[in-house]
Every structure is written in C-alpha cells, then in structure tokens.
PDB file of C-alpha atoms in Angstrom:
ATOM      1  CA  MET A 136       3.997  10.671  -2.892  1.00 39.00           C
ATOM      2  CA  SER A 137       2.180  12.111   0.017  1.00 41.00           C
ATOM      3  CA  ASP A 138      -0.613  11.670   2.532  1.00 43.00           C
ATOM      4  CA  GLY A 139      -1.942  15.181   1.643  1.00 40.00           C
ATOM      5  CA  GLY A 140      -4.951  15.569  -0.533  1.00 38.00           C
ATOM      6  CA  GLN A 141      -3.080  18.257  -2.327  1.00 40.00           C
ATOM      7  CA  TRP A 142      -0.836  15.674  -3.993  1.00 36.00           C
ATOM      8  CA  GLN A 143      -2.813  12.587  -4.797  1.00 42.00           C
ATOM      9  CA  VAL A 144      -2.832  11.586  -8.370  1.00 39.00           C
ATOM     10  CA  ALA A 145      -5.492   9.515 -10.066  1.00 44.00           C
ATOM     11  CA  GLY A 146      -6.140   7.584 -13.296  1.00 49.00           C
ATOM     12  CA  ASN A 147      -3.138   7.173 -15.619  1.00 81.00           C
ATOM     13  CA  ALA A 148      -1.298  10.104 -13.812  1.00 86.00           C
ATOM     14  CA  ALA A 149       1.074   7.660 -12.138  1.00 90.00           C
ATOM     15  CA  GLU A 150       2.181   6.278 -15.509  1.00 92.00           C
ATOM     16  CA  THR A 151       2.836   9.743 -16.758  1.00 92.00           C
ATOM     17  CA  TYR A 152       4.710  10.648 -13.675  1.00 93.00           C
ATOM     18  CA  GLU A 153       7.030   7.713 -14.197  1.00 95.00           C
ATOM     19  CA  ARG A 154       7.507   8.127 -17.977  1.00 94.00           C
ATOM     20  CA  ALA A 155       7.686  11.887 -18.166  1.00 94.00           C
ATOM     21  CA  LEU A 156       8.269  13.556 -14.861  1.00 96.00           C
ATOM     22  CA  ILE A 157      10.828  11.157 -13.406  1.00 96.00           C
ATOM     23  CA  PRO A 158      13.498  11.883 -16.186  1.00 97.00           C
ATOM     24  CA  ALA A 159      12.556  15.538 -16.535  1.00 97.00           C
ATOM     25  CA  VAL A 160      12.455  16.539 -12.873  1.00 97.00           C
ATOM     26  CA  PHE A 161      13.465  13.871 -10.317  1.00 97.00           C
ATOM     27  CA  ALA A 162      15.868  11.316 -11.718  1.00 97.00           C
ATOM     28  CA  ALA A 163      19.002  13.343 -11.199  1.00 97.00           C
ATOM     29  CA  TRP A 164      18.311  13.845  -7.515  1.00 98.00           C
ATOM     30  CA  ALA A 165      17.813  10.258  -6.556  1.00 98.00           C
ATOM     31  CA  PRO A 166      21.543   9.220  -6.331  1.00 98.00           C
ATOM     32  CA  LEU A 167      22.132  12.322  -4.136  1.00 98.00           C
ATOM     33  CA  VAL A 168      19.235  11.392  -1.805  1.00 98.00           C
ATOM     34  CA  VAL A 169      20.540   7.780  -1.556  1.00 98.00           C
ATOM     35  CA  ALA A 170      24.068   9.025  -0.778  1.00 98.00           C
ATOM     36  CA  LEU A 171      22.845  10.972   2.241  1.00 98.00           C
ATOM     37  CA  ALA A 172      22.622   7.813   4.293  1.00 98.00           C
ATOM     38  CA  ASP A 173      25.525   5.831   2.702  1.00 97.00           C
ATOM     39  CA  PRO A 174      23.615   2.498   2.410  1.00 98.00           C
ATOM     40  CA  ARG A 175      25.720  -0.619   2.732  1.00 98.00           C
ATOM     41  CA  PRO A 176      25.187  -4.278   1.749  1.00 98.00           C
ATOM     42  CA  GLY A 177      22.659  -6.112   3.864  1.00 98.00           C
ATOM     43  CA  GLU A 178      20.967  -3.130   5.414  1.00 98.00           C
ATOM     44  CA  ARG A 179      17.157  -2.681   5.901  1.00 98.00           C
ATOM     45  CA  VAL A 180      15.864   0.465   4.230  1.00 98.00           C
ATOM     46  CA  LEU A 181      12.477   2.315   4.249  1.00 98.00           C
ATOM     47  CA  ASP A 182      11.484   4.691   1.464  1.00 98.00           C
ATOM     48  CA  VAL A 183       8.698   6.884   2.749  1.00 98.00           C
ATOM     49  CA  ALA A 184       6.320   8.385   0.304  1.00 97.00           C
ATOM     50  CA  CYS A 185       8.144   6.350  -2.341  1.00 98.00           C
ATOM     51  CA  GLY A 186       5.949   7.303  -5.365  1.00 96.00           C
ATOM     52  CA  THR A 187       6.761   5.116  -8.337  1.00 97.00           C
ATOM     53  CA  GLY A 188       9.845   3.834  -6.517  1.00 98.00           C
ATOM     54  CA  LEU A 189      12.812   5.883  -7.924  1.00 97.00           C
ATOM     55  CA  VAL A 190      14.875   5.954  -4.696  1.00 98.00           C
ATOM     56  CA  THR A 191      13.430   2.456  -3.651  1.00 98.00           C
ATOM     57  CA  ARG A 192      14.993   0.709  -6.800  1.00 98.00           C
ATOM     58  CA  LEU A 193      18.293   2.621  -6.543  1.00 98.00           C
ATOM     59  CA  VAL A 194      18.897   1.777  -2.890  1.00 98.00           C
ATOM     60  CA  ALA A 195      17.909  -1.844  -3.513  1.00 98.00           C
ATOM     61  CA  ARG A 196      20.737  -2.207  -5.886  1.00 98.00           C
ATOM     62  CA  GLN A 197      23.139  -0.834  -3.260  1.00 98.00           C
ATOM     63  CA  VAL A 198      22.154  -2.951  -0.351  1.00 98.00           C
ATOM     64  CA  GLY A 199      21.990  -6.010  -2.542  1.00 98.00           C
ATOM     65  CA  ARG A 200      20.452  -9.415  -2.128  1.00 97.00           C
ATOM     66  CA  THR A 201      21.310  -9.571   1.567  1.00 98.00           C
ATOM     67  CA  GLY A 202      19.354  -6.362   2.208  1.00 98.00           C
ATOM     68  CA  ASN A 203      15.708  -5.640   2.397  1.00 98.00           C
ATOM     69  CA  VAL A 204      13.956  -2.523   1.194  1.00 98.00           C
ATOM     70  CA  VAL A 205      10.279  -1.300   1.765  1.00 98.00           C
ATOM     71  CA  GLY A 206       8.693   1.327  -0.407  1.00 98.00           C
ATOM     72  CA  LEU A 207       5.754   2.973   1.565  1.00 98.00           C
ATOM     73  CA  ASP A 208       3.133   5.147  -0.103  1.00 98.00           C
ATOM     74  CA  LEU A 209      -0.565   5.997   0.365  1.00 95.00           C
ATOM     75  CA  ASN A 210      -1.400   5.977  -3.332  1.00 94.00           C
ATOM     76  CA  PRO A 211      -2.148   2.514  -4.772  1.00 95.00           C
ATOM     77  CA  GLY A 212      -1.771   3.820  -8.332  1.00 93.00           C
ATOM     78  CA  MET A 213       1.843   4.961  -7.655  1.00 95.00           C
ATOM     79  CA  LEU A 214       2.632   1.614  -5.891  1.00 97.00           C
ATOM     80  CA  ALA A 215       1.202  -0.326  -8.842  1.00 96.00           C
ATOM     81  CA  VAL A 216       3.573   1.465 -11.296  1.00 96.00           C
ATOM     82  CA  ALA A 217       6.510   1.122  -8.794  1.00 97.00           C
ATOM     83  CA  ALA A 218       5.956  -2.707  -8.487  1.00 97.00           C
ATOM     84  CA  SER A 219       5.758  -2.903 -12.401  1.00 96.00           C
ATOM     85  CA  SER A 220       8.951  -0.890 -12.819  1.00 95.00           C
ATOM     86  CA  ALA A 221      10.815  -2.911 -10.250  1.00 95.00           C
ATOM     87  CA  ALA A 222       9.968  -6.159 -12.012  1.00 93.00           C
ATOM     88  CA  SER A 223      12.956  -5.673 -14.386  1.00 92.00           C
ATOM     89  CA  GLU A 224      15.523  -5.009 -11.580  1.00 94.00           C
ATOM     90  CA  PRO A 225      18.692  -7.051 -11.624  1.00 94.00           C
ATOM     91  CA  PRO A 226      18.699 -10.283  -9.475  1.00 93.00           C
ATOM     92  CA  THR A 227      21.521  -8.755  -7.408  1.00 96.00           C
ATOM     93  CA  SER A 228      19.189  -6.136  -5.980  1.00 97.00           C
ATOM     94  CA  ALA A 229      17.374  -6.554  -2.617  1.00 97.00           C
ATOM     95  CA  LEU A 230      13.902  -7.836  -2.246  1.00 95.00           C
ATOM     96  CA  ILE A 231      11.491  -4.852  -2.435  1.00 98.00           C
ATOM     97  CA  THR A 232       8.139  -4.937  -0.579  1.00 98.00           C
ATOM     98  CA  TRP A 233       5.465  -2.360  -1.436  1.00 98.00           C
ATOM     99  CA  GLU A 234       3.452  -1.063   1.490  1.00 98.00           C
ATOM    100  CA  GLU A 235       0.253   0.966   1.060  1.00 98.00           C
ATOM    101  CA  ALA A 236       0.048   2.991   4.253  1.00 97.00           C
ATOM    102  CA  SER A 237       0.353   6.399   5.777  1.00 97.00           C
ATOM    103  CA  ALA A 238       3.653   8.003   6.753  1.00 97.00           C
ATOM    104  CA  THR A 239       2.015   9.005  10.042  1.00 97.00           C
ATOM    105  CA  ARG A 240       0.867   5.540  10.909  1.00 97.00           C
ATOM    106  CA  MET A 241       3.520   3.145   9.696  1.00 98.00           C
ATOM    107  CA  PRO A 242       2.760  -0.594  10.091  1.00 98.00           C
ATOM    108  CA  PHE A 243       6.235  -1.477  11.297  1.00 98.00           C
ATOM    109  CA  PRO A 244       7.646  -2.375  14.676  1.00 98.00           C
ATOM    110  CA  ASP A 245      10.179  -0.214  16.411  1.00 98.00           C
ATOM    111  CA  ALA A 246      13.846  -0.402  15.180  1.00 98.00           C
ATOM    112  CA  ALA A 247      12.837  -2.233  12.018  1.00 98.00           C
ATOM    113  CA  PHE A 248      15.155  -0.265   9.685  1.00 98.00           C
ATOM    114  CA  ASP A 249      18.704   0.967   9.452  1.00 98.00           C
ATOM    115  CA  ILE A 250      17.851   3.805   7.046  1.00 99.00           C
ATOM    116  CA  ALA A 251      14.783   5.877   6.302  1.00 98.00           C
ATOM    117  CA  TYR A 252      14.488   8.079   3.220  1.00 98.00           C
ATOM    118  CA  SER A 253      11.939  10.516   1.845  1.00 98.00           C
ATOM    119  CA  GLN A 254      12.538  12.246  -1.513  1.00 98.00           C
ATOM    120  CA  LEU A 255      10.053  15.103  -1.762  1.00 97.00           C
ATOM    121  CA  GLY A 256       7.485  13.663   0.521  1.00 96.00           C
ATOM    122  CA  LEU A 257       7.667  15.524   3.806  1.00 98.00           C
ATOM    123  CA  GLN A 258       6.311  18.847   2.583  1.00 96.00           C
ATOM    124  CA  PHE A 259       3.010  17.088   1.636  1.00 95.00           C
ATOM    125  CA  PHE A 260       2.339  15.287   4.981  1.00 95.00           C
ATOM    126  CA  PRO A 261      -0.607  16.714   6.799  1.00 93.00           C
ATOM    127  CA  ASP A 262       1.181  16.047  10.004  1.00 97.00           C
ATOM    128  CA  ARG A 263       4.952  16.502   9.448  1.00 98.00           C
ATOM    129  CA  PRO A 264       5.983  16.204  13.097  1.00 98.00           C
ATOM    130  CA  THR A 265       4.159  12.878  13.487  1.00 98.00           C
ATOM    131  CA  ALA A 266       5.574  11.533  10.273  1.00 98.00           C
ATOM    132  CA  LEU A 267       9.219  12.375  11.469  1.00 98.00           C
ATOM    133  CA  ARG A 268       8.562  10.778  14.718  1.00 98.00           C
ATOM    134  CA  GLU A 269       7.382   7.728  13.066  1.00 98.00           C
ATOM    135  CA  MET A 270      10.611   7.525  10.915  1.00 98.00           C
ATOM    136  CA  HIS A 271      12.626   7.999  14.102  1.00 98.00           C
ATOM    137  CA  ARG A 272      10.609   5.240  15.800  1.00 98.00           C
ATOM    138  CA  VAL A 273      11.215   2.545  13.112  1.00 98.00           C
ATOM    139  CA  LEU A 274      14.964   3.223  12.930  1.00 98.00           C
ATOM    140  CA  VAL A 275      17.490   1.337  14.941  1.00 98.00           C
ATOM    141  CA  SER A 276      19.720   3.184  17.348  1.00 98.00           C
ATOM    142  CA  SER A 277      22.174   5.313  15.247  1.00 96.00           C
ATOM    143  CA  GLY A 278      19.845   4.764  12.196  1.00 98.00           C
ATOM    144  CA  ARG A 279      20.223   7.199   9.393  1.00 98.00           C
ATOM    145  CA  LEU A 280      17.771   9.677   7.735  1.00 98.00           C
ATOM    146  CA  GLY A 281      17.901  11.129   4.247  1.00 98.00           C
ATOM    147  CA  LEU A 282      15.432  13.793   3.193  1.00 98.00           C
ATOM    148  CA  MET A 283      15.006  16.081   0.209  1.00 98.00           C
ATOM    149  CA  VAL A 284      12.517  18.985  -0.097  1.00 98.00           C
ATOM    150  CA  TRP A 285      12.471  21.792  -2.586  1.00 98.00           C
ATOM    151  CA  ARG A 286      13.568  25.353  -1.761  1.00 98.00           C
ATOM    152  CA  SER A 287      11.205  28.112  -2.462  1.00 98.00           C
ATOM    153  CA  ILE A 288       9.483  28.394  -5.765  1.00 98.00           C
ATOM    154  CA  GLU A 289      11.431  31.602  -6.377  1.00 97.00           C
ATOM    155  CA  HIS A 290      14.386  29.471  -7.081  1.00 97.00           C
ATOM    156  CA  SER A 291      12.556  27.660  -9.886  1.00 97.00           C
ATOM    157  CA  PRO A 292      11.231  30.194 -12.582  1.00 96.00           C
ATOM    158  CA  GLY A 293       9.528  27.556 -14.618  1.00 97.00           C
ATOM    159  CA  PHE A 294       7.252  26.342 -11.823  1.00 98.00           C
ATOM    160  CA  GLY A 295       6.698  29.963 -10.572  1.00 98.00           C
ATOM    161  CA  ILE A 296       5.654  30.922 -14.058  1.00 98.00           C
ATOM    162  CA  LEU A 297       3.350  27.888 -14.429  1.00 98.00           C
ATOM    163  CA  ALA A 298       1.717  28.643 -11.014  1.00 98.00           C
ATOM    164  CA  ALA A 299       1.056  32.305 -11.965  1.00 98.00           C
ATOM    165  CA  ALA A 300      -0.531  31.236 -15.360  1.00 98.00           C
ATOM    166  CA  LEU A 301      -2.629  28.576 -13.591  1.00 98.00           C
ATOM    167  CA  ALA A 302      -4.053  31.149 -11.238  1.00 98.00           C
ATOM    168  CA  ARG A 303      -5.115  33.322 -14.301  1.00 97.00           C
ATOM    169  CA  HIS A 304      -6.320  30.542 -16.596  1.00 97.00           C
ATOM    170  CA  VAL A 305      -7.549  27.738 -14.318  1.00 96.00           C
ATOM    171  CA  GLY A 306      -7.954  29.027 -10.806  1.00 97.00           C
ATOM    172  CA  SER A 307      -6.432  29.722  -7.539  1.00 97.00           C
ATOM    173  CA  GLU A 308      -6.902  26.126  -6.278  1.00 96.00           C
ATOM    174  CA  ALA A 309      -4.789  24.887  -9.246  1.00 97.00           C
ATOM    175  CA  ALA A 310      -2.139  27.516  -8.547  1.00 97.00           C
ATOM    176  CA  GLY A 311      -2.061  26.407  -4.912  1.00 97.00           C
ATOM    177  CA  ILE A 312      -1.546  22.680  -6.000  1.00 95.00           C
ATOM    178  CA  MET A 313       1.389  23.899  -8.079  1.00 97.00           C
ATOM    179  CA  ARG A 314       2.951  25.755  -5.129  1.00 97.00           C
ATOM    180  CA  ALA A 315       2.455  22.913  -2.583  1.00 96.00           C
ATOM    181  CA  PRO A 316       5.639  21.081  -3.516  1.00 97.00           C
ATOM    182  CA  PHE A 317       7.589  24.198  -2.374  1.00 98.00           C
ATOM    183  CA  SER A 318       5.791  24.609   0.928  1.00 97.00           C
ATOM    184  CA  LEU A 319       8.761  23.454   3.240  1.00 97.00           C
ATOM    185  CA  ALA A 320      11.258  25.696   1.713  1.00 97.00           C
ATOM    186  CA  GLU A 321      13.257  27.201   4.846  1.00 97.00           C
ATOM    187  CA  ALA A 322      16.142  25.189   6.086  1.00 98.00           C
ATOM    188  CA  GLU A 323      15.686  26.287   9.672  1.00 98.00           C
ATOM    189  CA  GLU A 324      12.042  25.140   9.734  1.00 98.00           C
ATOM    190  CA  LEU A 325      13.128  21.745   8.269  1.00 98.00           C
ATOM    191  CA  ARG A 326      15.985  21.529  10.864  1.00 98.00           C
ATOM    192  CA  GLY A 327      13.527  22.275  13.661  1.00 98.00           C
ATOM    193  CA  LEU A 328      11.180  19.582  12.541  1.00 98.00           C
ATOM    194  CA  ILE A 329      13.960  16.990  12.362  1.00 98.00           C
ATOM    195  CA  ALA A 330      15.395  17.852  15.717  1.00 98.00           C
ATOM    196  CA  ALA A 331      12.066  17.825  17.450  1.00 98.00           C
ATOM    197  CA  ALA A 332      11.458  14.397  16.282  1.00 98.00           C
ATOM    198  CA  GLY A 333      14.687  13.331  18.210  1.00 98.00           C
ATOM    199  CA  PHE A 334      17.259  13.201  15.496  1.00 98.00           C
ATOM    200  CA  ARG A 335      20.768  14.419  15.992  1.00 98.00           C
ATOM    201  CA  ASP A 336      23.807  15.257  13.819  1.00 98.00           C
ATOM    202  CA  ILE A 337      21.558  17.129  11.401  1.00 98.00           C
ATOM    203  CA  THR A 338      23.136  18.482   8.205  1.00 98.00           C
ATOM    204  CA  ILE A 339      21.169  20.505   5.715  1.00 98.00           C
ATOM    205  CA  ARG A 340      22.669  21.842   2.438  1.00 98.00           C
ATOM    206  CA  PRO A 341      21.106  23.710  -0.511  1.00 98.00           C
ATOM    207  CA  VAL A 342      21.834  21.960  -3.936  1.00 98.00           C
ATOM    208  CA  PRO A 343      21.104  23.577  -7.318  1.00 98.00           C
ATOM    209  CA  GLY A 344      19.682  21.388 -10.171  1.00 98.00           C
ATOM    210  CA  THR A 345      17.985  21.683 -13.614  1.00 98.00           C
ATOM    211  CA  VAL A 346      14.533  20.794 -14.874  1.00 98.00           C
ATOM    212  CA  ARG A 347      14.550  19.541 -18.526  1.00 98.00           C
ATOM    213  CA  PHE A 348      11.619  19.037 -20.998  1.00 97.00           C
ATOM    214  CA  PRO A 349      11.661  18.689 -24.749  1.00 97.00           C
ATOM    215  CA  SER A 350       9.471  21.672 -25.157  1.00 96.00           C
ATOM    216  CA  VAL A 351       7.401  24.150 -23.141  1.00 96.00           C
ATOM    217  CA  ALA A 352       4.224  22.500 -24.334  1.00 94.00           C
ATOM    218  CA  ARG A 353       5.416  19.130 -23.034  1.00 95.00           C
ATOM    219  CA  PHE A 354       6.332  20.742 -19.783  1.00 97.00           C
ATOM    220  CA  VAL A 355       2.870  22.144 -19.289  1.00 96.00           C
ATOM    221  CA  GLN A 356       1.045  19.061 -20.616  1.00 93.00           C
ATOM    222  CA  ASP A 357       3.099  16.395 -18.846  1.00 94.00           C
ATOM    223  CA  TYR A 358       3.361  18.101 -15.544  1.00 95.00           C
ATOM    224  CA  VAL A 359      -0.445  18.629 -15.570  1.00 94.00           C
ATOM    225  CA  ALA A 360      -1.178  15.056 -16.754  1.00 93.00           C
ATOM    226  CA  GLY A 361       1.263  13.557 -14.148  1.00 92.00           C
ATOM    227  CA  SER A 362      -0.067  15.574 -11.155  1.00 91.00           C
ATOM    228  CA  PRO A 363      -3.418  16.442  -9.336  1.00 90.00           C
ATOM    229  CA  LEU A 364      -3.606  19.445 -11.624  1.00 94.00           C
ATOM    230  CA  ALA A 365      -5.135  17.159 -14.267  1.00 91.00           C
ATOM    231  CA  GLY A 366      -8.693  17.308 -13.048  1.00 91.00           C
ATOM    232  CA  HIS A 367      -8.643  21.102 -12.647  1.00 94.00           C
ATOM    233  CA  VAL A 368      -7.196  21.723 -16.080  1.00 93.00           C
ATOM    234  CA  ALA A 369      -9.615  19.346 -17.650  1.00 90.00           C
ATOM    235  CA  LYS A 370     -12.594  21.447 -16.408  1.00 92.00           C
ATOM    236  CA  VAL A 371     -11.584  24.604 -18.264  1.00 92.00           C
ATOM    237  CA  SER A 372     -12.223  25.438 -21.910  1.00 93.00           C
ATOM    238  CA  ASP A 373      -9.853  24.614 -24.806  1.00 91.00           C
ATOM    239  CA  GLU A 374      -9.211  28.360 -25.099  1.00 94.00           C
ATOM    240  CA  ALA A 375      -8.129  28.545 -21.475  1.00 94.00           C
ATOM    241  CA  ARG A 376      -5.882  25.619 -21.848  1.00 93.00           C
ATOM    242  CA  ALA A 377      -4.362  27.094 -25.107  1.00 93.00           C
ATOM    243  CA  ALA A 378      -3.861  30.417 -23.249  1.00 96.00           C
ATOM    244  CA  LEU A 379      -2.139  28.585 -20.387  1.00 96.00           C
ATOM    245  CA  VAL A 380       0.509  27.003 -22.646  1.00 95.00           C
ATOM    246  CA  SER A 381       0.838  30.258 -24.656  1.00 96.00           C
ATOM    247  CA  GLU A 382       1.559  32.347 -21.579  1.00 97.00           C
ATOM    248  CA  VAL A 383       4.074  29.936 -20.095  1.00 97.00           C
ATOM    249  CA  SER A 384       5.746  29.622 -23.539  1.00 96.00           C
ATOM    250  CA  ASP A 385       6.199  33.389 -23.835  1.00 97.00           C
ATOM    251  CA  ALA A 386       7.442  33.685 -20.230  1.00 97.00           C
ATOM    252  CA  LEU A 387      10.038  30.868 -20.603  1.00 97.00           C
ATOM    253  CA  ARG A 388      11.411  31.797 -23.996  1.00 96.00           C
ATOM    254  CA  SER A 389      14.794  32.697 -22.512  1.00 97.00           C
ATOM    255  CA  HIS A 390      15.118  29.222 -21.033  1.00 97.00           C
ATOM    256  CA  LEU A 391      14.879  27.617 -24.460  1.00 97.00           C
ATOM    257  CA  ALA A 392      17.768  26.180 -26.465  1.00 94.00           C
ATOM    258  CA  ALA A 393      17.129  24.489 -29.849  1.00 92.00           C
ATOM    259  CA  GLY A 394      13.474  24.238 -28.763  1.00 89.00           C
ATOM    260  CA  ALA A 395      14.189  22.273 -25.523  1.00 97.00           C
ATOM    261  CA  LEU A 396      13.374  23.737 -22.171  1.00 98.00           C
ATOM    262  CA  ALA A 397      15.839  23.945 -19.216  1.00 98.00           C
ATOM    263  CA  PHE A 398      15.317  25.911 -16.150  1.00 98.00           C
ATOM    264  CA  PRO A 399      16.904  25.957 -12.589  1.00 98.00           C
ATOM    265  CA  ILE A 400      15.564  24.527  -9.439  1.00 98.00           C
ATOM    266  CA  GLU A 401      17.045  24.120  -5.975  1.00 98.00           C
ATOM    267  CA  ALA A 402      16.578  21.638  -3.143  1.00 98.00           C
ATOM    268  CA  HIS A 403      17.489  21.185   0.491  1.00 98.00           C
ATOM    269  CA  LEU A 404      19.189  17.752   1.088  1.00 98.00           C
ATOM    270  CA  ALA A 405      19.063  16.757   4.789  1.00 98.00           C
ATOM    271  CA  SER A 406      20.786  14.022   6.713  1.00 98.00           C
ATOM    272  CA  ALA A 407      20.620  12.984  10.419  1.00 98.00           C
ATOM    273  CA  ARG A 408      21.020  10.167  12.864  1.00 98.00           C
ATOM    274  CA  LYS A 409      18.793   8.660  15.478  1.00 98.00           C
TER     275      LYS A 409
END
C-alpha cells in the first residue's frame, strides 16, 4: 500500500483486501513482479508498499532460509494481516521482517538489499522521485529493481465503469479515489522517473491481465470494503448504494459468464539496475 492519503485503508479493510481483492485482482501478477528481478537463494530483498505481503511471501520462498526479506508499508493494519498470513509459510522460506515506515524515508542503511520491489505502490507515493531515490540508495551496486503500475483506466472497463458510477451516486472524491490506482499510466513518465533516480538498463513492457469476481455485486461490495472507498460509500443512502450496484451491473453485463464477472486490465512491468 501507499504513503498517499488517497489509498490508506482502515478498520477491517485489510482483511477484506487479503481475502477478496488479492485473489480477484492481484494474485496472478505477483509471480510476474517477482520474476522481474530474478531472485536467487541467499539474497536480501525489500518489498516497498508491501500491503498484505503477497510479493513478500512469494519472494521469501525463492530466496530461501539463507535469504532475508523485508516488507515495508506505512499502514499498520496491512502489516498486521501480512504478518498473520506469513505465519503459515513453509520453514524453507526466508525470515520476513515487517517494517512500518514511509517509502520516502526508509529506515535502512545504504546498500542493504540486492533487490527492491514495489507492486502497485509507486503511483500512490506523494513524492515518487524521492521514493525511487530511496530504493536506489538502499540497493547494492548492480542491485535490481522490479516495479508494477497499472496502465490507464481506459484499459480496464470494470474499474472505469465503477469510477463513473461512484461519481454519480457517491461523489467526485470517491470517483477520484477509484481513479488514483491508474495515475501513473504512461510508460515514458515511468521510465523518466526511474532514470532520474539513477537506475540503468530500464525495461518497461505492457502486460494484459484479467480481473475476476464471482458476481458484479461482489465486485462492487468487496472492492469498496477493501479500499478507502468504504467510508465514502457508507455515508450515502441505501438507495444510492443500490443504484451504484445496479448501474455497474447493467454496464458490465457483457463481461458476465454464468453469473461470474471477468474484465480486462493492463499493467506496466518495469525492471532496472542500479
């Protein structure tokens, strides 16, 4: 998760995020993100804006017991769920340390890690250049970077439709929160940020994926409950919430099969070296 106020979850949202949103939206991407930096046994890895620790746990299995992995996030609720989820990891995994801190002020010495990852965190940081400079600072010489950000919301009709419906039935602030994950959508902007932080050998490629929910109602309800949208949607009337679900259901009918919802989404996967 992020430093930015636009994406700080509260209450039991972190549990909903792990239980419902990870499998529906994020899980399929984690192996791709980890593969960007080709982690090897014994390496030291930092996962920036680790959320509930999806990438953190996966890379801990790859670097093994001789490795060391740190999951960093500003949100204590996310870290609590991350630590709980990691408790059942196999004994062959690396030790994971969970660190509550900002991506722009990391509490680590220079050259502390071989790899730094951030899956869907960079777009939320209030100071992206500083966060990337911090990632560069904590990496060893020739250390590797692996990043993922969404492409524009136009590549994901489900979220575009939800944003438009939120604007009509909840308010413009809620719609802005829904659009925030797609706010670093241009490859050249991303490349420029990474290069300005001092990284080299930058590779960025667009990759298509699919978002899957058991139904449109579950899509709206789970995404709202597992995100900062929850407080905004809770303030409107029952009628407004029903209209929100109804509008999204009508608009996404063509993406239903046997009642289940599946719609496309696209990401930029970026790798680089210090």
